[in-house]
Coordinates of C-alpha atoms and ligand atoms in Angstrom, one line a residue:
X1 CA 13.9 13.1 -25.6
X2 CA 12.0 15.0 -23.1
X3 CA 8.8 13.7 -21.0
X4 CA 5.5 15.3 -21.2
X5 CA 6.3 16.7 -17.7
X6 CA 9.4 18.2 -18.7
X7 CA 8.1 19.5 -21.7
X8 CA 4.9 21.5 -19.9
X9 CA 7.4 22.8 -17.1
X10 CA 9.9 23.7 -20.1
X11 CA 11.4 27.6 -19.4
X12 CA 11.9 28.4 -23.7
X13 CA 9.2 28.6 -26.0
X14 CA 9.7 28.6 -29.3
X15 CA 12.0 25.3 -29.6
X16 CA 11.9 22.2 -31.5
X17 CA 10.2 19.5 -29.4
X18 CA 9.9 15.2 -30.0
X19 CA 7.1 13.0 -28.3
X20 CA 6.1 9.6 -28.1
X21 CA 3.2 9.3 -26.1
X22 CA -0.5 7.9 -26.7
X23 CA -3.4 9.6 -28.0
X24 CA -6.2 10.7 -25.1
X25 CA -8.2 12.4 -27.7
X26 CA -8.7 14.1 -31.0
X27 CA -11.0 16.5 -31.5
X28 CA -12.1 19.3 -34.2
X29 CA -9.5 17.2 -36.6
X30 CA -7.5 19.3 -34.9
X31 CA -6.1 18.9 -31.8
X32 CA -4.3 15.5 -30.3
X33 CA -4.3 14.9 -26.1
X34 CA -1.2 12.9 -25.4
X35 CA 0.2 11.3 -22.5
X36 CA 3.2 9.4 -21.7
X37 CA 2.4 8.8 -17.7
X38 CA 5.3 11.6 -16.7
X39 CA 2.3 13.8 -15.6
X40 CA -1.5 13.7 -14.9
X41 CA -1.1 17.1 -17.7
X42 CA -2.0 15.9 -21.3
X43 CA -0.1 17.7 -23.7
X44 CA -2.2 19.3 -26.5
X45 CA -0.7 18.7 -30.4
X46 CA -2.0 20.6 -32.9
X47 CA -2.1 19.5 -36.7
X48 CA -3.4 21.5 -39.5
X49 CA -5.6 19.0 -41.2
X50 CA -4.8 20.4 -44.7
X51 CA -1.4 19.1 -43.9
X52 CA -1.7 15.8 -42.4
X53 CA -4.6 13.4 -44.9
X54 CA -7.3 11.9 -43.9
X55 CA -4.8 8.3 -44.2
X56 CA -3.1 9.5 -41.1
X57 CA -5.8 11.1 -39.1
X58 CA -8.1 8.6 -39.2
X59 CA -5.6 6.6 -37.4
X60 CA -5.4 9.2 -34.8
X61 CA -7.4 7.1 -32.2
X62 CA -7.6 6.9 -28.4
X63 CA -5.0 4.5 -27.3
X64 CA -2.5 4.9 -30.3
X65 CA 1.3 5.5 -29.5
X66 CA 2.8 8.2 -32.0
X67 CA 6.0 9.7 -32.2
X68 CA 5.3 13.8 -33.4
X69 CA 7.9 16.8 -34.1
X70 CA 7.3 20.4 -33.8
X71 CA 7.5 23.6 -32.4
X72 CA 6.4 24.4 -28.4
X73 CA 4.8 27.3 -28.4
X74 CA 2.6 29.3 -25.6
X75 CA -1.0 28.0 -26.1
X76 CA -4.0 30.3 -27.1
X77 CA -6.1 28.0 -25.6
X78 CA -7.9 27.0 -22.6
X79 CA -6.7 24.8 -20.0
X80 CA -3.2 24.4 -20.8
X81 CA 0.1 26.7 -20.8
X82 CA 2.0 24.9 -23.7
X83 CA 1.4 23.3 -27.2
X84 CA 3.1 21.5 -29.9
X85 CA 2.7 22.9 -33.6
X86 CA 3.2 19.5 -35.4
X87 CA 5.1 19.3 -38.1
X88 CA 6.0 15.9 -38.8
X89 CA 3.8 12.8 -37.3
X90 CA 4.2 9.3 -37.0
X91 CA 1.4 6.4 -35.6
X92 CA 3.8 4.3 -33.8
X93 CA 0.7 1.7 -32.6
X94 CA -2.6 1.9 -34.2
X95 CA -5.8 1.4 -31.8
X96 CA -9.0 0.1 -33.0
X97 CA -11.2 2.8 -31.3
X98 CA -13.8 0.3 -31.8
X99 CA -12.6 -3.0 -29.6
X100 CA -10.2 -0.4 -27.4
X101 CA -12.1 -0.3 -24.1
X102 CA -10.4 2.7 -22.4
X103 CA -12.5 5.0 -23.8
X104 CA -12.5 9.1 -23.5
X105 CA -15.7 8.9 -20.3
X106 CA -15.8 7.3 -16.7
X107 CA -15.5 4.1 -16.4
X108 CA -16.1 2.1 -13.2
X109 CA -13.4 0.6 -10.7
X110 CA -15.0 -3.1 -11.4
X111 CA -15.0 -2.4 -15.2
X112 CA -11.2 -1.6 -14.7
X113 CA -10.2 -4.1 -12.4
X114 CA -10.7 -6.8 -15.4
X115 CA -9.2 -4.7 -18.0
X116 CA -6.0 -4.6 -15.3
X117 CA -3.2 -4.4 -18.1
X118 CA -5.0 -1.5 -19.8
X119 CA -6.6 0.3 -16.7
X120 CA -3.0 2.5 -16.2
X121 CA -3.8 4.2 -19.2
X122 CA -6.5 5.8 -17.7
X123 CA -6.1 9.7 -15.5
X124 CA -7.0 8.0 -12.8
X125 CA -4.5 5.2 -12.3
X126 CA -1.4 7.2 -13.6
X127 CA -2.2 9.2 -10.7
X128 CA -2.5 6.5 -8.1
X129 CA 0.7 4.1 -9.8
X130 CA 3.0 8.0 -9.3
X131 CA 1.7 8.6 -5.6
X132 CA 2.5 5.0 -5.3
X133 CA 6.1 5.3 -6.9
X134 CA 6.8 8.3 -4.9
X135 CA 5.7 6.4 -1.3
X136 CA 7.8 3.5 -2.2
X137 CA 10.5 6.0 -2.9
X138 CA 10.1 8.0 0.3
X139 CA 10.4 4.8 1.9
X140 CA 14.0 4.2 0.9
X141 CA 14.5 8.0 1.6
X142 CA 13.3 8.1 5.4
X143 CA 15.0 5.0 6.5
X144 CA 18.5 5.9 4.8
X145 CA 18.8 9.4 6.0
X146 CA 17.7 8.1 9.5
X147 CA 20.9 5.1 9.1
X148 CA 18.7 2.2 9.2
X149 CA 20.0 -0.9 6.8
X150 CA 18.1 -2.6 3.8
X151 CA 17.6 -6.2 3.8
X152 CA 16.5 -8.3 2.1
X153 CA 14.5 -11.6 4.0
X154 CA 13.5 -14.4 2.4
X155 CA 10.4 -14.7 0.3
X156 CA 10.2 -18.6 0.0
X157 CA 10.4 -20.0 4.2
X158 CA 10.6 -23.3 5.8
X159 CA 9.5 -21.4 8.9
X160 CA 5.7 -21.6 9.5
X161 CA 5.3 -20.4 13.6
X162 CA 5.3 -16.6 13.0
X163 CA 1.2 -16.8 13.1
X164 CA 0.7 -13.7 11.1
X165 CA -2.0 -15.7 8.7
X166 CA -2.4 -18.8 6.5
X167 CA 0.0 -19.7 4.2
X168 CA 0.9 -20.4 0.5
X169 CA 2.8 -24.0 0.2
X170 CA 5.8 -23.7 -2.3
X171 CA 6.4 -27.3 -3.5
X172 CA 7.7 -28.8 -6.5
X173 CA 6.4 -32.1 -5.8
X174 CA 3.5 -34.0 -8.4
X175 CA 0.6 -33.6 -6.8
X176 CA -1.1 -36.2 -8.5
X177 CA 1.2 -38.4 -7.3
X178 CA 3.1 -37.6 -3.9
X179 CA 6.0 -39.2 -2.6
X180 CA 4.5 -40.9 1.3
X181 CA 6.7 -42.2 4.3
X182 CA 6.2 -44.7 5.9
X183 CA 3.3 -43.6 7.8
X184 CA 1.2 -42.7 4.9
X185 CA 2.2 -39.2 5.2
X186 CA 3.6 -36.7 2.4
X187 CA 7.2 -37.5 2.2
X188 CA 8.5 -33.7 2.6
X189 CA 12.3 -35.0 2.4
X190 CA 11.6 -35.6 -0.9
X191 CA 10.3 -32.0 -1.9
X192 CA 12.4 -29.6 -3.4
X193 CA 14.0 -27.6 -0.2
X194 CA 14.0 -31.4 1.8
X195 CA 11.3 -29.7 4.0
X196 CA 8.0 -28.1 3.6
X197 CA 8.2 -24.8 2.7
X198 CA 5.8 -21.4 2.3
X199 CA 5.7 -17.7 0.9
X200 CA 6.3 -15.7 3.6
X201 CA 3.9 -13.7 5.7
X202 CA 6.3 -11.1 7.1
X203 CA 10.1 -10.9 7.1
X204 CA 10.2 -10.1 10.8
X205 CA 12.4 -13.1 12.5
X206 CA 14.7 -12.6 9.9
X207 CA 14.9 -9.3 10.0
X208 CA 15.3 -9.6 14.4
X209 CA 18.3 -11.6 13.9
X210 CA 20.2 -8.8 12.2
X211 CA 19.2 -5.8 14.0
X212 CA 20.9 -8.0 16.8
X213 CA 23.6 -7.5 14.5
X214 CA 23.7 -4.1 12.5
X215 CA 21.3 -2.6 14.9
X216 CA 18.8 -0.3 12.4
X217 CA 17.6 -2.4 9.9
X218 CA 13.9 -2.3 7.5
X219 CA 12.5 -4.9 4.7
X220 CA 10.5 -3.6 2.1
X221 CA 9.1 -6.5 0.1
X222 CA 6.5 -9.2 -1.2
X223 CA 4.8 -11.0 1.6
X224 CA 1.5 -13.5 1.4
X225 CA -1.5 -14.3 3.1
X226 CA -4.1 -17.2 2.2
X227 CA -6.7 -15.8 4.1
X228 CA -10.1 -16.1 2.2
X229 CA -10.9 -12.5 3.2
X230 CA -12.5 -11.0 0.6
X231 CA -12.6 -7.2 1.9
X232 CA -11.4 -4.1 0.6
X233 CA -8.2 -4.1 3.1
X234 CA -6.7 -7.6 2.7
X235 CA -5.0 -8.9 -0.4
X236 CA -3.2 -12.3 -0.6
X237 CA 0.1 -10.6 -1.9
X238 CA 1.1 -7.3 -0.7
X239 CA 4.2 -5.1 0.2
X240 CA 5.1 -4.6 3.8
X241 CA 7.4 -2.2 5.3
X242 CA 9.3 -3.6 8.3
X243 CA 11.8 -1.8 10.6
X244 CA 13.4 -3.9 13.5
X245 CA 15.6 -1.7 15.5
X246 CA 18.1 -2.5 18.8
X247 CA 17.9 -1.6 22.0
X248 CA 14.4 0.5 21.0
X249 CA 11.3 0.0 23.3
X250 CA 7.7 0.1 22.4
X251 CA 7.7 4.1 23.2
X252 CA 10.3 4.4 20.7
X253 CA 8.5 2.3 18.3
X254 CA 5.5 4.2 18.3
X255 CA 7.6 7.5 17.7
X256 CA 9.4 5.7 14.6
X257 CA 6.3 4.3 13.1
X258 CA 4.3 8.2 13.8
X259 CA 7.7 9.8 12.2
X260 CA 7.8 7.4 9.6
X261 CA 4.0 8.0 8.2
X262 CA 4.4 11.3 8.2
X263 CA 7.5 11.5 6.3
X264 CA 6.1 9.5 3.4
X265 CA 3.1 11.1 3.1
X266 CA 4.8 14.6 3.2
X267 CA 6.3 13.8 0.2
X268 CA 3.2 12.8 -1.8
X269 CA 2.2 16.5 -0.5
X270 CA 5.3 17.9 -2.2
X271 CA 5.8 15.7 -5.4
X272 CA 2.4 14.9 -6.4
X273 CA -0.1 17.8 -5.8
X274 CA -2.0 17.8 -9.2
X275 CA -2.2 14.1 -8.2
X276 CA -3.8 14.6 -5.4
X277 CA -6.0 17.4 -6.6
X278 CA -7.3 15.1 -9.4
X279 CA -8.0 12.4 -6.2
X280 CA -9.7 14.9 -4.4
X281 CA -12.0 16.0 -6.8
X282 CA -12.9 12.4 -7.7
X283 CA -13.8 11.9 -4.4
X284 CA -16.2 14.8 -4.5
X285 CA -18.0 14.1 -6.7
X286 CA -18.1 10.7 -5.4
X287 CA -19.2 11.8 -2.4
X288 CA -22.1 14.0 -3.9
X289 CA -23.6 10.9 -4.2
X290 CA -23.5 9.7 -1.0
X291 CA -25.7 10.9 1.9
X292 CA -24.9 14.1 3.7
X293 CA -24.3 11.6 6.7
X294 CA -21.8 9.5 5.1
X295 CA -19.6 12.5 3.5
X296 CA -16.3 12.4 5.3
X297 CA -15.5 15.6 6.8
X298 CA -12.3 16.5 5.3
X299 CA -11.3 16.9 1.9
X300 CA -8.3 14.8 0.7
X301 CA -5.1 17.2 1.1
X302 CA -6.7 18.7 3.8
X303 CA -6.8 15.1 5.5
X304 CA -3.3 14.5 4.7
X305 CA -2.7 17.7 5.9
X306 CA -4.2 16.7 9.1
X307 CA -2.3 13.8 9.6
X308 CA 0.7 16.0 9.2
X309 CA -0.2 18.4 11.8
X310 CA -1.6 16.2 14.8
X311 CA -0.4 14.4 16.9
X312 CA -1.7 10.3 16.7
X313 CA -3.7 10.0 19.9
X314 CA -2.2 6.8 22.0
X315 CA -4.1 5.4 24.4
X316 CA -4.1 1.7 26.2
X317 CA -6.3 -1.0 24.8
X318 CA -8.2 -1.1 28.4
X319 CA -8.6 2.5 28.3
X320 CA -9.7 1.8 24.3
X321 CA -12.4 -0.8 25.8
X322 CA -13.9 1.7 28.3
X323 CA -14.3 4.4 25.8
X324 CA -15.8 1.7 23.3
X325 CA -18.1 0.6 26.0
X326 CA -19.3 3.8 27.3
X327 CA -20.0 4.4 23.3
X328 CA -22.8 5.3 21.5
X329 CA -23.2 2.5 19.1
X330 CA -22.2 0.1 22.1
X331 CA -25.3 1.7 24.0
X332 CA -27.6 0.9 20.8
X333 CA -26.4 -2.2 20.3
X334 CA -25.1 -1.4 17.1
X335 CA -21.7 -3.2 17.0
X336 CA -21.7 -6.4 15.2
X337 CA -19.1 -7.5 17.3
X338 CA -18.6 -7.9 21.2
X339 CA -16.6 -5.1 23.3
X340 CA -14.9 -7.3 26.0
X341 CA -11.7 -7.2 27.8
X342 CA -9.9 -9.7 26.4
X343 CA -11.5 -9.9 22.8
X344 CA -9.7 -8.4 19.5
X345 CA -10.8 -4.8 18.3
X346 CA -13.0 -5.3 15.1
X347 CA -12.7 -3.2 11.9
X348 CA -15.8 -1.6 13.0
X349 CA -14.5 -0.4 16.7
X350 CA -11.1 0.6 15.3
X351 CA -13.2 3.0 12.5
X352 CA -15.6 4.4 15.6
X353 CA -12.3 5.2 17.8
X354 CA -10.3 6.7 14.7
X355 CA -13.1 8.4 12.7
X356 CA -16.0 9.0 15.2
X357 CA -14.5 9.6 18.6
X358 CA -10.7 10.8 18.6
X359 CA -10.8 12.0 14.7
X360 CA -7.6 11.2 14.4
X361 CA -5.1 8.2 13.6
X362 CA -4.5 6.4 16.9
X363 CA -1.9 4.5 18.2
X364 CA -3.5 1.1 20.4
X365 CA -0.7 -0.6 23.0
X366 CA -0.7 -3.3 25.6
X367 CA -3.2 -5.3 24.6
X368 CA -4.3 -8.6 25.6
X369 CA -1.6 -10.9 25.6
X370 CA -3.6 -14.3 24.2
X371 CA -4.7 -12.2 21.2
X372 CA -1.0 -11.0 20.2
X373 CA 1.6 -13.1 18.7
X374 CA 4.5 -15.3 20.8
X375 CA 7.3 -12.8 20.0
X376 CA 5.7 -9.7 21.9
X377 CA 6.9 -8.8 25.0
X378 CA 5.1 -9.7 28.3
X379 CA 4.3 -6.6 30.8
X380 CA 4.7 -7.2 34.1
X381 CA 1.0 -7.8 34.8
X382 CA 1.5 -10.5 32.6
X383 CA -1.7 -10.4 31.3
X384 CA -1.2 -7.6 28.4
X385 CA 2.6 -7.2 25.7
X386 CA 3.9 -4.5 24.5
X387 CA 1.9 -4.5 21.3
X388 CA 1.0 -1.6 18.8
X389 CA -1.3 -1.2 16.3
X390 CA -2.1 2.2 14.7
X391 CA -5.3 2.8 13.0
X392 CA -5.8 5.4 10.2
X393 CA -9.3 6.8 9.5
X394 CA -11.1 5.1 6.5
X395 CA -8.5 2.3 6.5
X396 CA -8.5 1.0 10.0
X397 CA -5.1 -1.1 11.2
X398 CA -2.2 0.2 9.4
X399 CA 0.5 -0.8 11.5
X400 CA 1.0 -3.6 13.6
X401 CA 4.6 -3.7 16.0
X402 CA 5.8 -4.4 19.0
X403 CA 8.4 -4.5 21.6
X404 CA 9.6 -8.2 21.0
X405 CA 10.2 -10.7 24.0
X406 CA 13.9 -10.5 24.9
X407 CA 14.2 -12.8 27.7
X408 CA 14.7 -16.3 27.1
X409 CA 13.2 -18.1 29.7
X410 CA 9.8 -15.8 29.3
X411 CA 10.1 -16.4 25.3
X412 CA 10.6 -20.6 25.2
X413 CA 7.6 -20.4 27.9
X414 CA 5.6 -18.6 25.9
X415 CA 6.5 -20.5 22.7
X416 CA 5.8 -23.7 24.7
X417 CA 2.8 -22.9 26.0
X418 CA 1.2 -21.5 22.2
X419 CA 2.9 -24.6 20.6
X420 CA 5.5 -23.0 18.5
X421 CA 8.4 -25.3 17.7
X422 CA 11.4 -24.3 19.4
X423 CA 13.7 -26.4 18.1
X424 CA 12.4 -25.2 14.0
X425 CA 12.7 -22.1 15.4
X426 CA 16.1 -22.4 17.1
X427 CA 17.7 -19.6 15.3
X428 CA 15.0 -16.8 16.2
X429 CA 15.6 -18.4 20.3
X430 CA 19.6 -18.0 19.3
X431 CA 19.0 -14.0 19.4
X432 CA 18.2 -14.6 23.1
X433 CA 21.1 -17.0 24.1
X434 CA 23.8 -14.4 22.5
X435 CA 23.8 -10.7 23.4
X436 CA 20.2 -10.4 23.8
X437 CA 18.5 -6.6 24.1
X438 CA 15.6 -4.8 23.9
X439 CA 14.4 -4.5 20.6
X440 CA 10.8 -3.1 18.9
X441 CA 9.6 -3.3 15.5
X442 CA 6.5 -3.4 13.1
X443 CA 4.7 -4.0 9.7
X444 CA 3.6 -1.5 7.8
X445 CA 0.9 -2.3 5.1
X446 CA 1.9 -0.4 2.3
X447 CA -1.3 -0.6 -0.1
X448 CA -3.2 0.3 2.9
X449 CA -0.7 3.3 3.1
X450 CA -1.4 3.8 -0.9
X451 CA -5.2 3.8 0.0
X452 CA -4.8 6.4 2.5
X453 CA -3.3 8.8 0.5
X454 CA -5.2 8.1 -2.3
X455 CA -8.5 7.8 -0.6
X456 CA -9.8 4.9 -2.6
X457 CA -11.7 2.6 -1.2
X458 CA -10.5 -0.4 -2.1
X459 CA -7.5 -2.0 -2.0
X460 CA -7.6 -4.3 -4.7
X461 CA -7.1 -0.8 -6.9
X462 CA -3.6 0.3 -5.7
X463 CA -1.5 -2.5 -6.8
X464 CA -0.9 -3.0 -10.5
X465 CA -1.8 -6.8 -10.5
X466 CA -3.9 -7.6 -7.0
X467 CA -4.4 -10.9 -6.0
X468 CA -7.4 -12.5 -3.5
X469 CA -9.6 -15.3 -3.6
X470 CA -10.8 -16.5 -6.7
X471 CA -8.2 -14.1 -9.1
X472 CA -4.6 -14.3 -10.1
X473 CA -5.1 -12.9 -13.5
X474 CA -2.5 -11.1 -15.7
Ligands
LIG501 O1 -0.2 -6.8 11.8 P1 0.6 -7.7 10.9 O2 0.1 -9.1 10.7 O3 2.0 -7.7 11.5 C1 3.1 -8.5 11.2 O4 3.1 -9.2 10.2 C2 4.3 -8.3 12.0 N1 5.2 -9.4 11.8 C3 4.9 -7.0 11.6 C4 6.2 -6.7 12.4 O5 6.1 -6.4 13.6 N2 7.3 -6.6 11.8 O6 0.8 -7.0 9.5 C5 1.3 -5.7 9.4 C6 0.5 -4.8 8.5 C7 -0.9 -4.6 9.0 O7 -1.0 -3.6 10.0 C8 -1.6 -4.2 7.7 O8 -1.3 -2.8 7.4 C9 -0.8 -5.0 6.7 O9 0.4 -5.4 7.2 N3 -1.6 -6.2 6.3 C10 -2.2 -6.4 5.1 N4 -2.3 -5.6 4.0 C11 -3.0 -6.0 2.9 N5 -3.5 -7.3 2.9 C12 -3.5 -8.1 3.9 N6 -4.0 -9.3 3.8 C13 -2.8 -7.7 5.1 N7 -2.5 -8.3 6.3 C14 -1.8 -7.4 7.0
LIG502 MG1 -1.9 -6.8 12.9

């Protein structure tokens, strides 16, 4: 049986045709809307009401599955190429148009967000869950085609150094009633894995160990954050994209993670342009609400478009400091947060570089070495690594990578001196002792990466399920 995409893009006219899909709409007794999430398209059934009772059509409701059988044929009508003459039809599901809250009209994001197992049957969500499916797709495409390996690091860790954000404990002990040592203490032997264990926060020192053995490699998969930051960039499970590549410096990290982007969102441009034109002209009209100072500039495609075409701007994080302090909103005191050599970029001064002052996504390196993690590589000033971040306009950080410490002595100084275990960690130090080599990678966000190309605002409404603070429903 065909899908409602193949079916509108079908060549012959005139043939027999079979659906299942669910009902949109049904107006003038006449004419069904169905969708089957192929396409953003409805396709339009018609029924001649003298042939189909009032039994069957009063179960013709919004949210119904049916199965129909007919003929395609060119439509008269408006607004769509194709229809089906019905000749046989069958209510798979009823819907009780009165308690089925996906109605036929707008509803908000909020609304949706606690009707989360229904909200994919709205326009608006099939569009997002199929630009979604095609990044995640494109993913998979870019790194194969460029010979980099898929693996697959662990989701449940006894390591807890990499510092990337609080964790979730994974335990099967009673927590009523917890076996102690001797000291008083929770008797961790005892738990499941004989050690404390977490969810992971990023796959990277796995994923180090074996590009120090099969050179290109990438993770794509869960990882989870505890932090109670209830924004619309942070979630405390999402998808991250991870490449880890041999004898690649930070240059040549910053060139992978620019090529990357743009691949994946090229092929949004390509596979899901009515999407994307639905996307855009939600966000017009949102926008017709806002003030004309707070209207972005650029229309969706033509942002994406952008991204496509320009360069991403790199620049130093001192140089990113003297351009933030000879600012504006510096001058008026407008930040909320200081601009200091030395302190981490906030949200805000990442959106005034990106969307006020270089109007493109930028790529931040070298910064401060006491903000930046233990793994990334000290410059010879030794007071600033080889870190990366690049920052997208509307989302901020979407990246975060670096050249990663290969030297042994400078790496168990600087795990010493930020108290990272060395001995827990003896594996990740192991790269080091055998055959160590330059070596660069980074973490892509990929909901912020949906957001992006989606343009909505918050996060929480590109992931089927999200979870944060306070909410692990469905
Ligand atoms: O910058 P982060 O913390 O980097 C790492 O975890 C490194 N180990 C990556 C690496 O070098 N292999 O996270 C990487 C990216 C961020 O830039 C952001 O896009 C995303 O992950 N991210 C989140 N996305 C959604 N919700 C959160 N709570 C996120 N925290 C980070
Ligand atoms: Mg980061």
């Amino acid at each position: 049986m065909k899908n409602i995409k193949q079916i509108i893009n079908s060549e012959k006219l005139n043939i027999p045709i079979e659906v299942k899909a669910w009902v949109k709409t049904f107006r003038n007794d006449r004419f069904i809307a169905v969708n089957d999430g192929s396409t953003i398209q409805n396709l339009q059934l018609v029924i001649d009401p003298e042939k189909f009772d009032e039994n069957i059509r009063k179960k013709i409701n919004t949210g119904a599955a049916l199965y129909a059988k007919g003929e395609l044929k060119e439509s008269l009508g408006k607004g769509q190429k194709v229809e089906v003459w019905v000749d046989e039809l069958e209510i798979l599901g009823e819907s009780d148009p009165e308690k089925f809250p996906i109605q036929p009209k707008r509803h908000s994001l909020e609304f949706l967000r606690e009707k989360a197992h229904l909200r994919p049957r709205t326009t608006l969500f099939g569009a997002i869950m199929r630009i979604r499916n095609t990044l995640a797709f494109a993913v998979h495409q870019y790194f194969q085609k460029n010979n980099f390996l898929y693996v697959n690091t662990p989701i449940i860790t006894s390591a807890d150094a990499e510092g990337a954000g609080e964790m979730f404990q994974v335990t099967t002990l009673d927590l009523q009633n917890p076996p102690k040592d001797e000291t008083g203490k929770i008797d961790y032997k005892k738990d499941f894995f004989n050690t404390k264990t977490n969810l992971t926060v990023s796959g990277q020192l796995e994923a180090e160990t074996y590009a120090m053995a099969l050179g290109k490699v990438y993770t794509f998969g869960p990882t989870f954050r505890a932090e109670n930051s209830n924004t619309t960039r942070h979630l405390a499970e999402f998808w991250m994209i991870e490449p880890e590549v041999a004898f690649m410096d930070l240059h040549g990290d910053m060139d992978l993670a620019e090529d990357f982007s743009k691949y994946i969102i090229k092929e949004v441009l390509h596979k899901n342009r009515e999407d994307l034109e639905f996307l855009e002209m939600r966000l017009k009209n949102e926008e017709k609400q806002k003030p004309q100072n707070q209207r972005s500039e650029m229309a969706l495609i033509e942002k994406l478009e952008f991204v496509l075409e320009n360069n991403f701007k790199r620049l130093s994080y001192t140089e990113a400091i003297e351009i933030l302090k000879n600012s504006k909103p510096y001058k008026k005191k407008k930040f909320k947060f200081p601009v200091e050599w030395g302190v981490d970029l906030q949200s805000e001064h990442e959106r005034y570089l990106v969307e006020k002052h270089f109007k493109t996504p930028v790529i931040i390196y070298d910064y401060p070495a006491k903000i930046k993690a233990f793994y990334m590589r000290l410059n010879d000033d030794e007071k600033t690594v080889r870190a990366m971040d690049v920052l997208f306009p509307g989302i901020g950080e979407i990246v975060g990578g670096s050249q990663r410490e290969e030297r042994l002595d400078v790496l168990l100084k600087k795990m010493y001196d930020l108290g990272v275990d060395t001995k827990e960690l003896y594996w990740y130090v192991d790269t080091r002792r055998f055959g160590t080599a330059v070596h660069s990678g980074f973490g892509l966000g990929f909901e912020r990466m949906v957001q992006f190309v989606t343009g909505m605002s918050n996060i929480r409404d590109v992931i089927p399920y999200p979870r944060f603070p306070g909410n692990a429903n469905f």
